[in-house]
Short mmCIF file of C-alpha atoms in Angstrom, two decimals:
data_model
loop_
_atom_site.label_atom_id
_atom_site.label_comp_id
_atom_site.label_asym_id
_atom_site.label_seq_id
_atom_site.Cartn_x
_atom_site.Cartn_y
_atom_site.Cartn_z
CA UNK A 1 0.00 0.00 0.00
CA UNK A 2 2.83 2.33 0.96
CA UNK A 3 4.69 1.69 -2.32
CA UNK A 4 1.44 2.32 -4.25
CA UNK A 5 1.12 5.74 -2.58
CA UNK A 6 4.74 6.50 -3.44
CA UNK A 7 4.09 5.67 -7.10
CA UNK A 8 0.98 7.87 -7.11
CA UNK A 9 2.81 10.85 -5.59
CA UNK A 10 5.84 10.60 -7.87
CA UNK A 11 3.72 10.01 -11.01
CA UNK A 12 1.56 13.05 -10.23
CA UNK A 13 4.68 15.08 -9.51
CA UNK A 14 6.25 14.17 -12.84
CA UNK A 15 3.00 14.99 -14.68
CA UNK A 16 2.86 18.31 -12.81
CA UNK A 17 6.39 19.27 -13.88
CA UNK A 18 5.75 18.05 -17.43
CA UNK A 19 2.48 19.98 -17.94
CA UNK A 20 3.07 23.18 -15.94
CA UNK A 21 5.56 24.68 -18.45
CA UNK A 22 3.10 24.17 -21.33
CA UNK A 23 0.41 26.27 -19.64
CA UNK A 24 -0.17 29.42 -21.71
CA UNK A 25 1.28 32.62 -20.25
CA UNK A 26 -1.12 34.63 -18.09
CA UNK A 27 -3.07 37.11 -20.24
CA UNK A 28 -2.10 35.53 -23.57
CA UNK A 29 -4.91 36.50 -26.02
CA UNK A 30 -4.06 33.55 -28.29
CA UNK A 31 -4.56 30.85 -25.64
CA UNK A 32 -7.59 28.55 -26.19
CA UNK A 33 -9.15 29.61 -22.88
CA UNK A 34 -9.35 33.25 -23.88
CA UNK A 35 -10.28 32.93 -27.55
CA UNK A 36 -13.91 31.70 -27.44
CA UNK A 37 -16.29 33.08 -24.81
CA UNK A 38 -13.82 34.98 -22.62
CA UNK A 39 -13.70 38.10 -24.84
CA UNK A 40 -17.47 38.47 -24.43
CA UNK A 41 -17.19 38.18 -20.63
CA UNK A 42 -14.32 40.67 -20.48
CA UNK A 43 -16.01 43.23 -22.72
CA UNK A 44 -19.53 43.01 -21.28
CA UNK A 45 -19.21 42.05 -17.63
CA UNK A 46 -19.04 45.59 -16.25
CA UNK A 47 -21.74 47.03 -18.53
CA UNK A 48 -24.03 44.00 -18.05
CA UNK A 49 -24.01 43.81 -14.28
CA UNK A 50 -21.77 46.55 -12.83
CA UNK A 51 -19.42 43.94 -11.34
CA UNK A 52 -15.67 44.28 -11.93
CA UNK A 53 -14.75 40.80 -10.60
CA UNK A 54 -15.15 38.61 -13.69
CA UNK A 55 -14.88 35.40 -11.70
CA UNK A 56 -17.98 36.32 -9.71
CA UNK A 57 -19.98 37.22 -12.82
CA UNK A 58 -18.98 34.04 -14.65
CA UNK A 59 -19.62 31.80 -11.65
CA UNK A 60 -22.97 33.22 -10.57
CA UNK A 61 -24.49 34.77 -13.68
CA UNK A 62 -23.13 33.54 -17.02
CA UNK A 63 -22.64 30.04 -15.59
CA UNK A 64 -25.28 30.31 -12.85
CA UNK A 65 -26.71 26.83 -13.47
CA UNK A 66 -23.34 25.22 -12.70
CA UNK A 67 -23.14 27.00 -9.36
CA UNK A 68 -26.73 26.05 -8.58
CA UNK A 69 -25.72 22.42 -9.10
CA UNK A 70 -22.59 22.86 -6.96
CA UNK A 71 -24.59 24.34 -4.09
CA UNK A 72 -27.03 21.44 -4.29
CA UNK A 73 -24.14 18.94 -4.32
CA UNK A 74 -22.60 20.54 -1.22
CA UNK A 75 -25.92 20.45 0.63
CA UNK A 76 -26.43 16.80 -0.41
CA UNK A 77 -22.92 15.92 0.80
CA UNK A 78 -23.72 17.39 4.22
CA UNK A 79 -27.00 15.45 4.40
CA UNK A 80 -25.20 12.24 3.37
CA UNK A 81 -22.66 12.78 6.19
CA UNK A 82 -25.58 13.19 8.59
CA UNK A 83 -27.19 9.96 7.32
CA UNK A 84 -23.98 7.92 7.64
CA UNK A 85 -22.27 9.39 10.71
CA UNK A 86 -25.35 10.65 12.55
CA UNK A 87 -26.52 7.07 12.96
CA UNK A 88 -23.87 6.40 15.63
CA UNK A 89 -24.11 9.68 17.48
CA UNK A 90 -27.05 10.99 19.46
CA UNK A 91 -28.91 14.02 18.14
CA UNK A 92 -29.89 15.53 21.49
CA UNK A 93 -27.76 14.90 24.53
CA UNK A 94 -27.48 16.04 28.06
CA UNK A 95 -24.39 18.24 28.34
CA UNK A 96 -21.64 17.16 30.70
CA UNK A 97 -18.63 19.00 32.08
CA UNK A 98 -16.36 17.81 29.23
CA UNK A 99 -18.79 19.20 26.66
CA UNK A 100 -18.69 22.65 28.07
CA UNK A 101 -14.88 22.89 28.05
CA UNK A 102 -13.55 20.31 25.61
CA UNK A 103 -10.13 21.85 24.92
CA UNK A 104 -10.58 24.37 27.71
CA UNK A 105 -7.51 26.43 28.54
CA UNK A 106 -7.29 30.14 29.42
CA UNK A 107 -4.77 30.84 26.63
CA UNK A 108 -6.92 29.21 23.93
CA UNK A 109 -9.98 30.92 25.33
CA UNK A 110 -8.39 34.38 25.19
CA UNK A 111 -7.01 33.77 21.67
CA UNK A 112 -10.40 32.62 20.39
CA UNK A 113 -12.17 35.59 21.96
CA UNK A 114 -9.79 37.91 20.11
CA UNK A 115 -9.92 36.06 16.77
CA UNK A 116 -13.52 35.02 16.27
CA UNK A 117 -15.10 38.49 15.83
CA UNK A 118 -12.54 39.35 13.16
CA UNK A 119 -13.03 36.02 11.37
CA UNK A 120 -16.80 36.58 11.25
CA UNK A 121 -16.42 40.20 10.12
CA UNK A 122 -13.94 39.13 7.44
CA UNK A 123 -16.39 36.45 6.29
CA UNK A 124 -19.09 39.09 5.76
CA UNK A 125 -16.59 41.37 4.01
CA UNK A 126 -15.57 38.54 1.67
CA UNK A 127 -19.23 37.84 0.90
CA UNK A 128 -20.35 41.42 0.24
CA UNK A 129 -17.12 42.55 -1.42
CA UNK A 130 -17.06 39.51 -3.71
CA UNK A 131 -18.33 41.72 -6.55
CA UNK A 132 -15.13 43.76 -6.46
CA UNK A 133 -12.38 41.55 -5.06
CA UNK A 134 -11.56 37.82 -4.88
CA UNK A 135 -14.09 36.06 -2.73
CA UNK A 136 -17.79 35.41 -2.71
CA UNK A 137 -20.24 32.90 -1.36
CA UNK A 138 -18.09 29.79 -1.08
CA UNK A 139 -15.19 31.52 0.66
CA UNK A 140 -17.43 33.62 2.90
CA UNK A 141 -19.43 30.59 3.96
CA UNK A 142 -16.29 28.63 4.75
CA UNK A 143 -14.94 31.48 6.89
CA UNK A 144 -18.27 31.81 8.75
CA UNK A 145 -18.18 28.09 9.48
CA UNK A 146 -14.51 28.36 10.55
CA UNK A 147 -15.47 31.00 13.13
CA UNK A 148 -18.26 28.86 14.58
CA UNK A 149 -16.07 25.72 14.56
CA UNK A 150 -13.26 27.58 16.36
CA UNK A 151 -15.67 28.61 19.13
CA UNK A 152 -16.93 25.06 19.47
CA UNK A 153 -13.43 23.56 19.53
CA UNK A 154 -12.29 25.90 22.30
CA UNK A 155 -15.42 26.47 24.35
CA UNK A 156 -17.06 23.07 23.95
CA UNK A 157 -19.95 21.67 21.98
CA UNK A 158 -22.69 23.68 23.66
CA UNK A 159 -21.27 27.02 22.56
CA UNK A 160 -21.28 28.46 19.05
CA UNK A 161 -24.50 30.49 19.19
CA UNK A 162 -26.72 27.46 19.45
CA UNK A 163 -25.95 26.26 15.91
CA UNK A 164 -26.44 22.59 16.67
CA UNK A 165 -27.02 19.80 14.17
CA UNK A 166 -30.67 20.63 13.55
CA UNK A 167 -29.93 24.31 12.97
CA UNK A 168 -27.07 23.40 10.63
CA UNK A 169 -29.39 21.23 8.51
CA UNK A 170 -31.88 24.09 8.38
CA UNK A 171 -29.13 26.54 7.34
CA UNK A 172 -27.79 24.24 4.60
CA UNK A 173 -31.23 23.60 3.11
CA UNK A 174 -32.48 27.19 3.34
CA UNK A 175 -29.28 28.47 1.68
CA UNK A 176 -29.76 26.17 -1.29
CA UNK A 177 -33.46 27.11 -1.34
CA UNK A 178 -32.58 30.82 -1.50
CA UNK A 179 -30.61 30.16 -4.70
CA UNK A 180 -33.57 28.31 -6.24
CA UNK A 181 -35.94 31.01 -4.96
CA UNK A 182 -34.13 33.75 -6.91
CA UNK A 183 -34.53 31.65 -10.04
CA UNK A 184 -38.19 30.94 -9.28
CA UNK A 185 -38.93 34.65 -8.78
CA UNK A 186 -37.66 35.40 -12.28
CA UNK A 187 -39.74 32.49 -13.60
CA UNK A 188 -42.83 33.86 -11.81
CA UNK A 189 -42.20 37.18 -13.56
CA UNK A 190 -42.57 35.27 -16.83
CA UNK A 191 -38.91 35.06 -17.85
CA UNK A 192 -36.11 32.51 -17.91
CA UNK A 193 -34.90 30.70 -14.77
CA UNK A 194 -32.12 32.72 -13.05
CA UNK A 195 -32.46 35.69 -15.45
CA UNK A 196 -31.54 38.27 -12.81
CA UNK A 197 -32.19 41.27 -15.08
CA UNK A 198 -35.94 40.56 -14.79
CA UNK A 199 -36.03 40.70 -10.98
CA UNK A 200 -38.81 43.01 -9.70
CA UNK A 201 -36.52 45.73 -8.30
CA UNK A 202 -36.70 49.49 -9.02
CA UNK A 203 -33.15 49.64 -10.45
CA UNK A 204 -31.39 49.69 -13.79
CA UNK A 205 -31.00 46.33 -15.54
CA UNK A 206 -27.29 46.15 -14.68
CA UNK A 207 -27.95 46.86 -11.01
CA UNK A 208 -30.77 44.28 -10.96
CA UNK A 209 -28.31 41.65 -12.17
CA UNK A 210 -25.85 42.91 -9.56
CA UNK A 211 -28.48 42.44 -6.82
CA UNK A 212 -29.39 39.01 -8.20
CA UNK A 213 -25.74 37.96 -7.89
CA UNK A 214 -25.72 39.23 -4.31
CA UNK A 215 -28.85 37.26 -3.41
CA UNK A 216 -27.43 34.09 -4.91
CA UNK A 217 -24.10 34.62 -3.12
CA UNK A 218 -25.90 34.98 0.23
CA UNK A 219 -27.69 31.70 -0.50
CA UNK A 220 -24.39 29.97 -1.29
CA UNK A 221 -22.81 31.40 1.90
CA UNK A 222 -25.61 30.12 4.13
CA UNK A 223 -25.63 26.71 2.44
CA UNK A 224 -21.84 26.26 2.66
CA UNK A 225 -21.63 27.46 6.27
CA UNK A 226 -24.50 25.18 7.32
CA UNK A 227 -23.00 22.18 5.55
CA UNK A 228 -19.53 22.69 7.05
CA UNK A 229 -20.94 23.02 10.59
CA UNK A 230 -23.12 19.95 9.99
CA UNK A 231 -20.20 17.78 8.85
CA UNK A 232 -18.07 19.03 11.75
CA UNK A 233 -20.85 18.26 14.22
CA UNK A 234 -21.27 14.72 12.85
CA UNK A 235 -17.51 14.05 12.96
CA UNK A 236 -16.91 15.67 16.33
CA UNK A 237 -19.82 14.21 18.32
CA UNK A 238 -19.00 11.37 20.68
CA UNK A 239 -20.48 7.97 19.75
CA UNK A 240 -23.12 6.43 22.07
CA UNK A 241 -20.93 3.82 23.77
CA UNK A 242 -17.96 6.16 24.39
CA UNK A 243 -20.45 8.66 25.69
CA UNK A 244 -21.80 6.30 28.34
CA UNK A 245 -18.27 5.46 29.47
CA UNK A 246 -17.46 9.18 29.67
CA UNK A 247 -20.53 9.97 31.78
CA UNK A 248 -19.93 7.10 34.18
CA UNK A 249 -16.25 8.05 34.54
CA UNK A 250 -17.30 11.60 35.34
CA UNK A 251 -19.79 10.38 37.93
CA UNK A 252 -17.11 8.20 39.53
CA UNK A 253 -14.78 11.24 39.60
CA UNK A 254 -17.45 13.41 41.23
CA UNK A 255 -18.11 10.76 43.87
CA UNK A 256 -14.38 10.48 44.53
CA UNK A 257 -14.21 14.22 45.25
CA UNK A 258 -17.09 14.18 47.76
CA UNK B 1 6.87 29.21 -19.61
CA UNK B 2 8.07 28.40 -16.11
CA UNK B 3 9.18 30.84 -13.44
CA UNK B 4 11.84 29.71 -10.95
CA UNK B 5 9.38 30.48 -8.11
CA UNK B 6 6.76 28.19 -9.69
CA UNK B 7 9.31 25.39 -9.95
CA UNK B 8 10.24 25.88 -6.31
CA UNK B 9 6.63 25.62 -5.15
CA UNK B 10 5.92 22.56 -7.29
CA UNK B 11 9.01 20.83 -5.88
CA UNK B 12 7.96 21.83 -2.35
CA UNK B 13 4.50 20.31 -2.96
CA UNK B 14 6.02 16.96 -3.90
CA UNK B 15 8.37 17.04 -0.90
CA UNK B 16 5.48 17.76 1.49
CA UNK B 17 3.33 15.04 -0.09
CA UNK B 18 6.13 12.49 0.39
CA UNK B 19 6.70 13.71 3.96
CA UNK B 20 2.97 13.27 4.70
CA UNK B 21 3.17 9.71 3.33
CA UNK B 22 6.19 8.89 5.46
CA UNK B 23 4.90 10.49 8.68
CA UNK B 24 4.64 7.85 11.39
CA UNK B 25 1.66 9.51 13.04
CA UNK B 26 -1.76 10.19 11.50
CA UNK B 27 -1.95 13.60 13.20
CA UNK B 28 1.44 14.60 11.72
CA UNK B 29 0.25 13.46 8.29
CA UNK B 30 -2.88 15.63 8.61
CA UNK B 31 -0.85 18.70 9.59
CA UNK B 32 1.50 18.10 6.66
CA UNK B 33 -1.55 17.80 4.43
CA UNK B 34 -2.65 21.22 5.70
CA UNK B 35 0.78 22.55 4.76
CA UNK B 36 0.34 20.96 1.32
CA UNK B 37 -2.96 22.84 0.90
CA UNK B 38 -1.37 26.07 2.04
CA UNK B 39 1.48 25.83 -0.47
CA UNK B 40 -0.84 24.84 -3.30
CA UNK B 41 -2.93 27.91 -2.42
CA UNK B 42 0.21 30.02 -2.66
CA UNK B 43 0.97 28.44 -6.03
CA UNK B 44 -2.55 29.25 -7.30
CA UNK B 45 -2.09 32.85 -6.14
CA UNK B 46 1.26 32.99 -7.98
CA UNK B 47 -0.30 31.94 -11.29
CA UNK B 48 -3.07 34.51 -10.84
CA UNK B 49 -6.02 32.33 -9.77
CA UNK B 50 -6.85 34.34 -6.67
CA UNK B 51 -10.39 33.03 -6.14
CA UNK B 52 -9.20 29.43 -6.33
CA UNK B 53 -6.31 30.22 -3.99
CA UNK B 54 -8.72 31.75 -1.49
CA UNK B 55 -10.99 28.72 -1.56
CA UNK B 56 -8.05 26.34 -1.22
CA UNK B 57 -6.65 28.27 1.75
CA UNK B 58 -10.00 28.43 3.56
CA UNK B 59 -11.30 24.96 2.74
CA UNK B 60 -8.19 22.84 2.23
CA UNK B 61 -5.90 24.30 4.86
CA UNK B 62 -8.43 25.06 7.63
CA UNK B 63 -11.71 23.16 7.40
CA UNK B 64 -10.33 19.92 5.93
CA UNK B 65 -7.64 19.80 8.64
CA UNK B 66 -10.29 20.21 11.36
CA UNK B 67 -12.41 17.46 9.79
CA UNK B 68 -9.45 15.08 9.59
CA UNK B 69 -8.43 15.74 13.19
CA UNK B 70 -12.01 15.14 14.34
CA UNK B 71 -12.11 11.89 12.37
CA UNK B 72 -8.80 10.73 13.89
CA UNK B 73 -10.10 11.54 17.36
CA UNK B 74 -13.11 9.30 16.73
CA UNK B 75 -11.28 6.40 15.12
CA UNK B 76 -10.33 3.46 17.34
CA UNK B 77 -6.77 2.73 18.44
CA UNK B 78 -6.70 -0.46 16.32
CA UNK B 79 -7.67 1.44 13.17
CA UNK B 80 -5.02 4.06 13.89
CA UNK B 81 -2.36 1.36 14.24
CA UNK B 82 -3.46 -0.30 11.01
CA UNK B 83 -3.18 3.00 9.13
CA UNK B 84 0.49 3.31 10.00
#
């Protein structure tokens, strides 16, 4: 098995070194990637939807169906983790001392208190500034989830603003639903699915598409954050049998003290 | 077209991957895997794919590491020994 892994790593490494030099230079107008649809995106992105970050416009507007599928796949992956791993771990539990302070230490506690607000603020910045700078729904959602997971690692499973497994499922599903809802609104207005320029907003067509992108990005953020917290919760929860041993050990410890 | 910096990062990626394979401890392998993600994110940023680099840094280096550590914590001692 070990030798097989070695072969895989070295083969991939050789392929990497062999193919990386033949990548076209960045910004080469003759390269295949920039000679078909890219010129249209580059010329029309700003006038179409007032969004300078081309990656955001391509991901959420020009190729919006792909991202809709990705969001659904992420949500489904989280639900699959819940189906497989959630079977061995209890959904609702009575908290014990170890839950409240799982990694508890004053240094970690102080560091988390300092970091978490900035992580959450940065997540929102990444989400709402995704139109103008690298970032957007997927990155923002991951950072939001990272903030919550950090709190739960340091302060124990009962902290993290009450985002338990049920809430995480709700977040993941409602985020994906928000994406579909934007598309359904445009369909209800009698136009194509996910045609943001037909959203019922009192704005110019470009700004309506801009707002449509924002709505979709918020949906992706909520879905990704919910899914990440859900998977973490499933992986991190203590299985039933270990749990019983833990509780009885704690009881024995408490009796020993008194 | 290949910059010397690109070559350096690609070589570093292979070295870290081999080190993660050879690590005697699952936890060490996971941390090395996080380092692998971090350097691949840096490589993506170097070639101009900033959005991809951002996703790789947030998902690969942070969240995936946490998931792996949680999974190791839950796996039995026998399974951990077998993985070595």
